[in-house]
CSV table of C-alpha atoms in Angstrom, one decimal:
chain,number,residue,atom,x,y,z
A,1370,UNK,CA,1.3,-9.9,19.2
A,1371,UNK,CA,-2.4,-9.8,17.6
A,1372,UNK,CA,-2.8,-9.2,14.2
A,1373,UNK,CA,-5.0,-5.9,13.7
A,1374,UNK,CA,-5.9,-7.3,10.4
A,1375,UNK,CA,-5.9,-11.0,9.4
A,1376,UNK,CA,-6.5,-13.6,6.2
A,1377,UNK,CA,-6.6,-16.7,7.2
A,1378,UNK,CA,-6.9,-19.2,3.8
A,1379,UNK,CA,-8.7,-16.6,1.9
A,1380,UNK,CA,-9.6,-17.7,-1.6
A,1381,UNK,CA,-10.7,-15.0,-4.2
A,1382,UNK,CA,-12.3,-16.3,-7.5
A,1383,UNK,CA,-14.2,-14.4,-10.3
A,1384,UNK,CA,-15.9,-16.9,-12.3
A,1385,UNK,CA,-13.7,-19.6,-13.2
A,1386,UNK,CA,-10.6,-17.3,-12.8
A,1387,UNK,CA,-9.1,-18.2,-9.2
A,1388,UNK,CA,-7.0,-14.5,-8.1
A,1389,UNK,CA,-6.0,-15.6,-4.5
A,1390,UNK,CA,-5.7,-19.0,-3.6
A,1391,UNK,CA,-5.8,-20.1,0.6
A,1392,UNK,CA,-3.9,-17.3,1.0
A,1393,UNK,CA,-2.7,-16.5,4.4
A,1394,UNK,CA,-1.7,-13.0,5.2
A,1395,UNK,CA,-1.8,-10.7,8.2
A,1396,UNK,CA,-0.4,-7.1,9.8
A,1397,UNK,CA,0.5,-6.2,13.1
A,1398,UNK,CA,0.7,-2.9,15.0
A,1399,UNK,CA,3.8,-1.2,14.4
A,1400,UNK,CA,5.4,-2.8,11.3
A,1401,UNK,CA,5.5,-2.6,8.1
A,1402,UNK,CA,4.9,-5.7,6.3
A,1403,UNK,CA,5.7,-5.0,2.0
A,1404,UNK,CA,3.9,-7.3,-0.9
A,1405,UNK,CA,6.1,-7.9,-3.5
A,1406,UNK,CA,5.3,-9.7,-6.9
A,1407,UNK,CA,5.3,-9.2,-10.4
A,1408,UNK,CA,2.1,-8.1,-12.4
A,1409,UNK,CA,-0.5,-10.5,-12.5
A,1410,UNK,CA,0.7,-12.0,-8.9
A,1411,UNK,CA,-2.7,-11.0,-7.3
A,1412,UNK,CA,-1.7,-7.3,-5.5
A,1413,UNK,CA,-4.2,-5.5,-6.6
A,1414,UNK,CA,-7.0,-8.4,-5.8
A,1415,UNK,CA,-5.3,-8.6,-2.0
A,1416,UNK,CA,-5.6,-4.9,-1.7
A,1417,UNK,CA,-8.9,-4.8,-2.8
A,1418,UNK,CA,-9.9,-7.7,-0.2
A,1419,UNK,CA,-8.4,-5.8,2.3
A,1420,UNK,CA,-10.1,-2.6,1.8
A,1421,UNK,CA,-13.3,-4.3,1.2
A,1422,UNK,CA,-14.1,-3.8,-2.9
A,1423,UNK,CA,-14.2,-7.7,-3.1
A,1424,UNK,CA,-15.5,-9.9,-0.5
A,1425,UNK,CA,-13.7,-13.2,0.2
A,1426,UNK,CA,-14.7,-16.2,-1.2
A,1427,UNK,CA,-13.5,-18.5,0.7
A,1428,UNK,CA,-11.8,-17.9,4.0
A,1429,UNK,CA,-12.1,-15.4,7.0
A,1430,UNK,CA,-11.2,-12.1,7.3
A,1431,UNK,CA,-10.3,-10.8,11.0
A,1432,UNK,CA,-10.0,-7.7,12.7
A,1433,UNK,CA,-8.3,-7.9,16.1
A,1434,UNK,CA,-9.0,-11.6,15.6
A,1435,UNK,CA,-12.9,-11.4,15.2
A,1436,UNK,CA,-14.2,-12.8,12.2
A,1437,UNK,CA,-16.3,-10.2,10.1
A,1438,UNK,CA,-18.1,-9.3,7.0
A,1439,UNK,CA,-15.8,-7.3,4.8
A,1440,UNK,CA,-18.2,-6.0,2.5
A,1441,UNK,CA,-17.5,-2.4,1.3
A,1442,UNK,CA,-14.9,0.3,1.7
A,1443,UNK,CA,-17.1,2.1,4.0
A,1444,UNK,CA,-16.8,-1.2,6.6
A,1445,UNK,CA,-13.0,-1.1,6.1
A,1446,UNK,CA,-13.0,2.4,7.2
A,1447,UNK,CA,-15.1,1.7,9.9
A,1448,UNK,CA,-12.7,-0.7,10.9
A,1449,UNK,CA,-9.6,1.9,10.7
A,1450,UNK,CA,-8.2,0.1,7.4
A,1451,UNK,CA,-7.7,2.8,4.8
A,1452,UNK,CA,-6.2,2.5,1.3
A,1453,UNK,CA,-4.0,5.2,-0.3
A,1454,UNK,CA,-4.4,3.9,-4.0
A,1455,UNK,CA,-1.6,5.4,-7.0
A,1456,UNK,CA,-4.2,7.9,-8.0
A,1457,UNK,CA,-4.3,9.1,-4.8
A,1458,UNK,CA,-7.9,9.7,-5.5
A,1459,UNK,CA,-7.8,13.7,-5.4
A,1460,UNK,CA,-8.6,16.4,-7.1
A,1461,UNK,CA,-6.0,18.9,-8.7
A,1462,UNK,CA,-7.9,21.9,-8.7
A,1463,UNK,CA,-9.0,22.0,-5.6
A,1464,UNK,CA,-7.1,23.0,-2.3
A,1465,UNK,CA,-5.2,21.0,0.0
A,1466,UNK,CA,-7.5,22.0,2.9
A,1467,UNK,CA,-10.4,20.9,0.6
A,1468,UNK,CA,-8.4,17.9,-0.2
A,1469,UNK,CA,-7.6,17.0,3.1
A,1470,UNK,CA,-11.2,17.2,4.3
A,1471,UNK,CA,-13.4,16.2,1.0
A,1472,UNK,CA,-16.4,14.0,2.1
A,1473,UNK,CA,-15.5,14.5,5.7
A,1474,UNK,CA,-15.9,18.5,6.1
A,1475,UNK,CA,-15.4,20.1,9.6
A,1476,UNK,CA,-18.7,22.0,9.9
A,1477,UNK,CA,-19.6,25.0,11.9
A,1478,UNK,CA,-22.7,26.1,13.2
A,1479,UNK,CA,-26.0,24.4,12.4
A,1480,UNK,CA,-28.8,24.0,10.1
A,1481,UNK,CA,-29.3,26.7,7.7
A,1482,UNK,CA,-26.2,28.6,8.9
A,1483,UNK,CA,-24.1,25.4,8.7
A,1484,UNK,CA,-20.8,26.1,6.6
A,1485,UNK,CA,-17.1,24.7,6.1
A,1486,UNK,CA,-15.0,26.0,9.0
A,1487,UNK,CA,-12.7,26.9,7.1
A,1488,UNK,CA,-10.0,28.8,9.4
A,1489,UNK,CA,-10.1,25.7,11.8
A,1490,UNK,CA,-9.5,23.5,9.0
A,1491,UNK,CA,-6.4,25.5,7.6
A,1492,UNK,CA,-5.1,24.5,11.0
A,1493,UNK,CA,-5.4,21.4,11.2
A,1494,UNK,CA,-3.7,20.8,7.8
A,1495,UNK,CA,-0.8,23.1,8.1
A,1496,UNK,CA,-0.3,21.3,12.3
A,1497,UNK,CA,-0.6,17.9,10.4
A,1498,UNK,CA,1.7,18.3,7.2
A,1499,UNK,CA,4.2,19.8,9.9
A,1500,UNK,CA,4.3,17.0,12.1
A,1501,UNK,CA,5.8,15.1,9.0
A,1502,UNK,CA,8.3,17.6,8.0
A,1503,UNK,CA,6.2,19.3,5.1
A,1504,UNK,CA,5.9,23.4,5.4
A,1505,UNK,CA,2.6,24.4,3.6
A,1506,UNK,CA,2.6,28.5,4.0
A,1507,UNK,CA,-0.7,28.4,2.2
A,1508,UNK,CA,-3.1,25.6,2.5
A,1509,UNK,CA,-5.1,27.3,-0.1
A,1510,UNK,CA,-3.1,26.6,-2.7
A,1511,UNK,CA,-4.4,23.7,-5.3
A,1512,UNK,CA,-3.0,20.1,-4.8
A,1513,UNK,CA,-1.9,20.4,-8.5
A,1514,UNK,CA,1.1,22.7,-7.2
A,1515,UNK,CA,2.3,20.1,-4.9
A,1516,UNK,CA,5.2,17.4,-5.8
A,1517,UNK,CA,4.4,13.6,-6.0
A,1518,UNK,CA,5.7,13.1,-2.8
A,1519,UNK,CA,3.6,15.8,-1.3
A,1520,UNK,CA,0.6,14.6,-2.5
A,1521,UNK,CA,1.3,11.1,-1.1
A,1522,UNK,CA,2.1,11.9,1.9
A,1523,UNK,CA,-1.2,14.3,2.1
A,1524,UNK,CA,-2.7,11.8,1.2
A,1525,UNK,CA,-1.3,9.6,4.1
A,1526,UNK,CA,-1.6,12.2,6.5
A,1527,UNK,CA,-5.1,12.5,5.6
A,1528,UNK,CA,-5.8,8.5,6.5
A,1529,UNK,CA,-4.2,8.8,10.0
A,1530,UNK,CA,-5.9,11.9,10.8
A,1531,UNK,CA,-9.2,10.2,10.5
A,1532,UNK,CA,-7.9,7.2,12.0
A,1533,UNK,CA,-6.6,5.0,10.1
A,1534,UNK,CA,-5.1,2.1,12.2
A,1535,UNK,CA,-4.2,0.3,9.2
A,1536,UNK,CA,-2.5,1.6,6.0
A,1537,UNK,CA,-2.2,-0.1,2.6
A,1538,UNK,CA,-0.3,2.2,0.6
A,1539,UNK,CA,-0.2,1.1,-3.2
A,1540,UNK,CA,2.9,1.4,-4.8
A,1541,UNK,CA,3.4,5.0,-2.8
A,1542,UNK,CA,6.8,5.7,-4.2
A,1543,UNK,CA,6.2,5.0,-8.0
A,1544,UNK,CA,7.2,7.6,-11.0
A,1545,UNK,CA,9.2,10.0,-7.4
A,1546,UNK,CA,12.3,10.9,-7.9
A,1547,UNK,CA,14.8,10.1,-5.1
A,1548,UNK,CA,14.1,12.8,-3.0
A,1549,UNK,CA,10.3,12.7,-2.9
A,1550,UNK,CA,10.4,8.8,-2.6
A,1551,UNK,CA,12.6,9.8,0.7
A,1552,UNK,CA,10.2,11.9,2.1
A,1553,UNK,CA,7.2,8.8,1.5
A,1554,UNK,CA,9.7,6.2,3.0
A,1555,UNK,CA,10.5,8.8,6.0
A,1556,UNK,CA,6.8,9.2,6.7
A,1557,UNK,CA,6.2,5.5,6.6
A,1558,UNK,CA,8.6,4.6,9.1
A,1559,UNK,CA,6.9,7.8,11.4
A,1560,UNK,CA,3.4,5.8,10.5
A,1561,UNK,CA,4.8,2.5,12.2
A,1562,UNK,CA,6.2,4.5,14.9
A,1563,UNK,CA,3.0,5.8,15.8
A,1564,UNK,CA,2.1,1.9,16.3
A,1565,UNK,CA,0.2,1.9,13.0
A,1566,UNK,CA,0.4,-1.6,10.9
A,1567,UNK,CA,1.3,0.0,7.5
A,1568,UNK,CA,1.1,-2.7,4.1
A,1569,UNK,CA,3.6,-1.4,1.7
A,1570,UNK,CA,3.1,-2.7,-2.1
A,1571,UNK,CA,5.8,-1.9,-4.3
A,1572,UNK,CA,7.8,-2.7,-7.4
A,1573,UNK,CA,10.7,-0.9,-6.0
A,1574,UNK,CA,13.0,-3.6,-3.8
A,1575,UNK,CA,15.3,-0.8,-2.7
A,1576,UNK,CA,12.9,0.9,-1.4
A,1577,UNK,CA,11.0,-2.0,0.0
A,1578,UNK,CA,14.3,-2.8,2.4
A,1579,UNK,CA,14.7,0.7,3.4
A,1580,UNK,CA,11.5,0.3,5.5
A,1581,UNK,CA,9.3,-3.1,6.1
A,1582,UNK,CA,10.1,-5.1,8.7
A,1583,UNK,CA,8.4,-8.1,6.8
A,1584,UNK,CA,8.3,-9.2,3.1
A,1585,UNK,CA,5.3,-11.9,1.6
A,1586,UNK,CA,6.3,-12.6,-2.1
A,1587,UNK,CA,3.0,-13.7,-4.2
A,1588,UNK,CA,3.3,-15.3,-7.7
A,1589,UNK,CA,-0.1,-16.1,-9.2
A,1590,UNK,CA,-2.6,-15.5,-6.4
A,1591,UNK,CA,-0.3,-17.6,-4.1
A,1592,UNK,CA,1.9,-16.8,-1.5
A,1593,UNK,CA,5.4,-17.9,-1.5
A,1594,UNK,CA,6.1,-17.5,2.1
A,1595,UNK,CA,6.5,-14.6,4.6
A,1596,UNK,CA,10.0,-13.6,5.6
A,1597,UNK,CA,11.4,-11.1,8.7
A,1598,UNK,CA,13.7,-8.8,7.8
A,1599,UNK,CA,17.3,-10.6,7.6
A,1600,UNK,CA,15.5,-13.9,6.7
A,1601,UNK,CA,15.8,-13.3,3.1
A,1602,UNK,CA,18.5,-11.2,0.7
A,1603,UNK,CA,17.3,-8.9,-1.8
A,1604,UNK,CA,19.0,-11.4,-4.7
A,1605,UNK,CA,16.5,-13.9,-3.2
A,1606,UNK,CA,13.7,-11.8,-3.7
A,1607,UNK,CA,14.8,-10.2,-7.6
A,1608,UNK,CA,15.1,-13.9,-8.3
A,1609,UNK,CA,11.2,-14.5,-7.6
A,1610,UNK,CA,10.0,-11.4,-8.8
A,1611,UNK,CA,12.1,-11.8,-12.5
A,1612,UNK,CA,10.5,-15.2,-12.9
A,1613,UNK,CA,13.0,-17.5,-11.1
A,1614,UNK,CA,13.1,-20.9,-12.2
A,1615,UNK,CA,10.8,-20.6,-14.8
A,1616,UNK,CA,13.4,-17.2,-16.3
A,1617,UNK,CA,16.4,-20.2,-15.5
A,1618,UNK,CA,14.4,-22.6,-17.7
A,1619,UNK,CA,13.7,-19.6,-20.9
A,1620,UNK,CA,17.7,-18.8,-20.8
A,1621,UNK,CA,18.5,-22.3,-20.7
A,1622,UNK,CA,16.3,-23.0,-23.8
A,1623,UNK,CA,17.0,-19.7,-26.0
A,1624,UNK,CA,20.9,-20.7,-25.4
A,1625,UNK,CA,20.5,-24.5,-26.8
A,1626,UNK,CA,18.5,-22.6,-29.9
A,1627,UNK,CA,21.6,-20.1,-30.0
A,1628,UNK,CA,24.1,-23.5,-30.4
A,1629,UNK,CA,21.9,-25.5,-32.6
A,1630,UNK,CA,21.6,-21.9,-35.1
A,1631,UNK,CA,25.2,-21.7,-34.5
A,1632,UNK,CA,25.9,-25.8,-35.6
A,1633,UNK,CA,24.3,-25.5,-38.0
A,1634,UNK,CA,25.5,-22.6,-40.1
């Protein structure tokens, strides 16, 4: 099966700082593939690659396996790759029809008489959030009345209405409860159902096994290999992401410290 979206040796450097490093990566229709790492492992810089903030360095970034320019957010969107970031990147006060539809309104009539179609757009929303098992009985209402895991998954919603063919969703199920972070996971297993290629990034291991189909574990701008689901235990990956060898090797030391201290006394 054909990527939709593809690194293929991608280097990112800012100045003498080196954030990615021949980094291969790639998602296909109808999974979800998770990135898993620690702070500092180069997430956010793959994210942004991906959603066109930062252009490559080095490399080639492919769509449907043509090499292009990824050079704005605008082009990723163009491309059907659309990025649900933490801050979901909405505003509180206003509603969730206004929300749903802010930059891209649904217009009617022209010129002069040209206005937000309002009633049409109430539609939409409440037919949307439905489909994905959310009951709005008033679209009007601000986004600031709606849960975290409302808000996410409007957000989501909102991506795959405008056609989003790929979704990188940025750790999507961070400060929910357990109930909210179910209703996330449930609509990103509907996402990959629908045949989209969804890139989960998240913290959260639990939550990371409930749903991808593939894991790629990055330490430090590099990746440490790509693994199918049942190809790699959840220890396995907690080892990597608490430091691994390199935790091993601090344990190791502050015990020999502990029995010298102790020797000595």
């Amino acid at each position: 099966m054909r990527p939709i979206v593809e690194l293929r040796n991608v280097s990112k450097s800012f100045g003498s700082v080196l954030a990615l490093r021949d980094l291969n990566f790639d998602v296909l229709p109808g999974e979800v593939h998770c990135l898993l790492g620690d702070n500092g492992a180069g997430k956010s810089t793959l994210i942004k690659v991906l959603a066109g903030v930062h252009a490559v360095s080095t490399g080639e970034y492919r769509v449907d396996g043509v090499p292009v320019a990824m050079n704005s957010p605008r082009a990723a969107l163009d491309f059907g790759i659309a990025t649900v970031y933490q801050d979901l990147a909405m505003v509180p006060l206003l509603s969730i029809t206004r929300n749903f539809f802010l930059g891209r309104e649904l217009m009617a009539g022209r010129g002069l008489l040209a206005r937000f179609d309002i009633a049409r757009a109430n539609q939409i929303v409440i037919g949307e959030l439905a489909g994905i098992g959310i009951d709005i009985r008033d679209p009007s209402q601000t986004v600031g009345t709606l849960s975290g895991g409302e808000r996410q998954c409007l957000a989501i919603a909102r991506a795959v209405y405008f056609g989003a063919r790929v979704l990188i969703l940025d750790e999507p199920t961070s400060a929910l409860g357990v109930h909210q972070a179910s209703i996330v996971l449930k609509y990103v297993s509907q996402a990959r159902e629908r045949g989209l290629g969804v890139l989960f990034i998240s913290h959260n291991i639990h939550h990371a096994f409930a749903v991808a189909d593939r894991f790629t574990l990055l330490n430090r701008g590099t990746s440490l290999g790509t693994y199918k689901r049942g190809e790699i235990e959840r220890e396995q990956v907690l080892h990597v992401m608490a430091g691994g060898e390199s935790m091993e090797r601090i344990e190791e030391e502050l015990e020999r410290n502990s029995h010298r201290s102790r020797n000595s006394e």
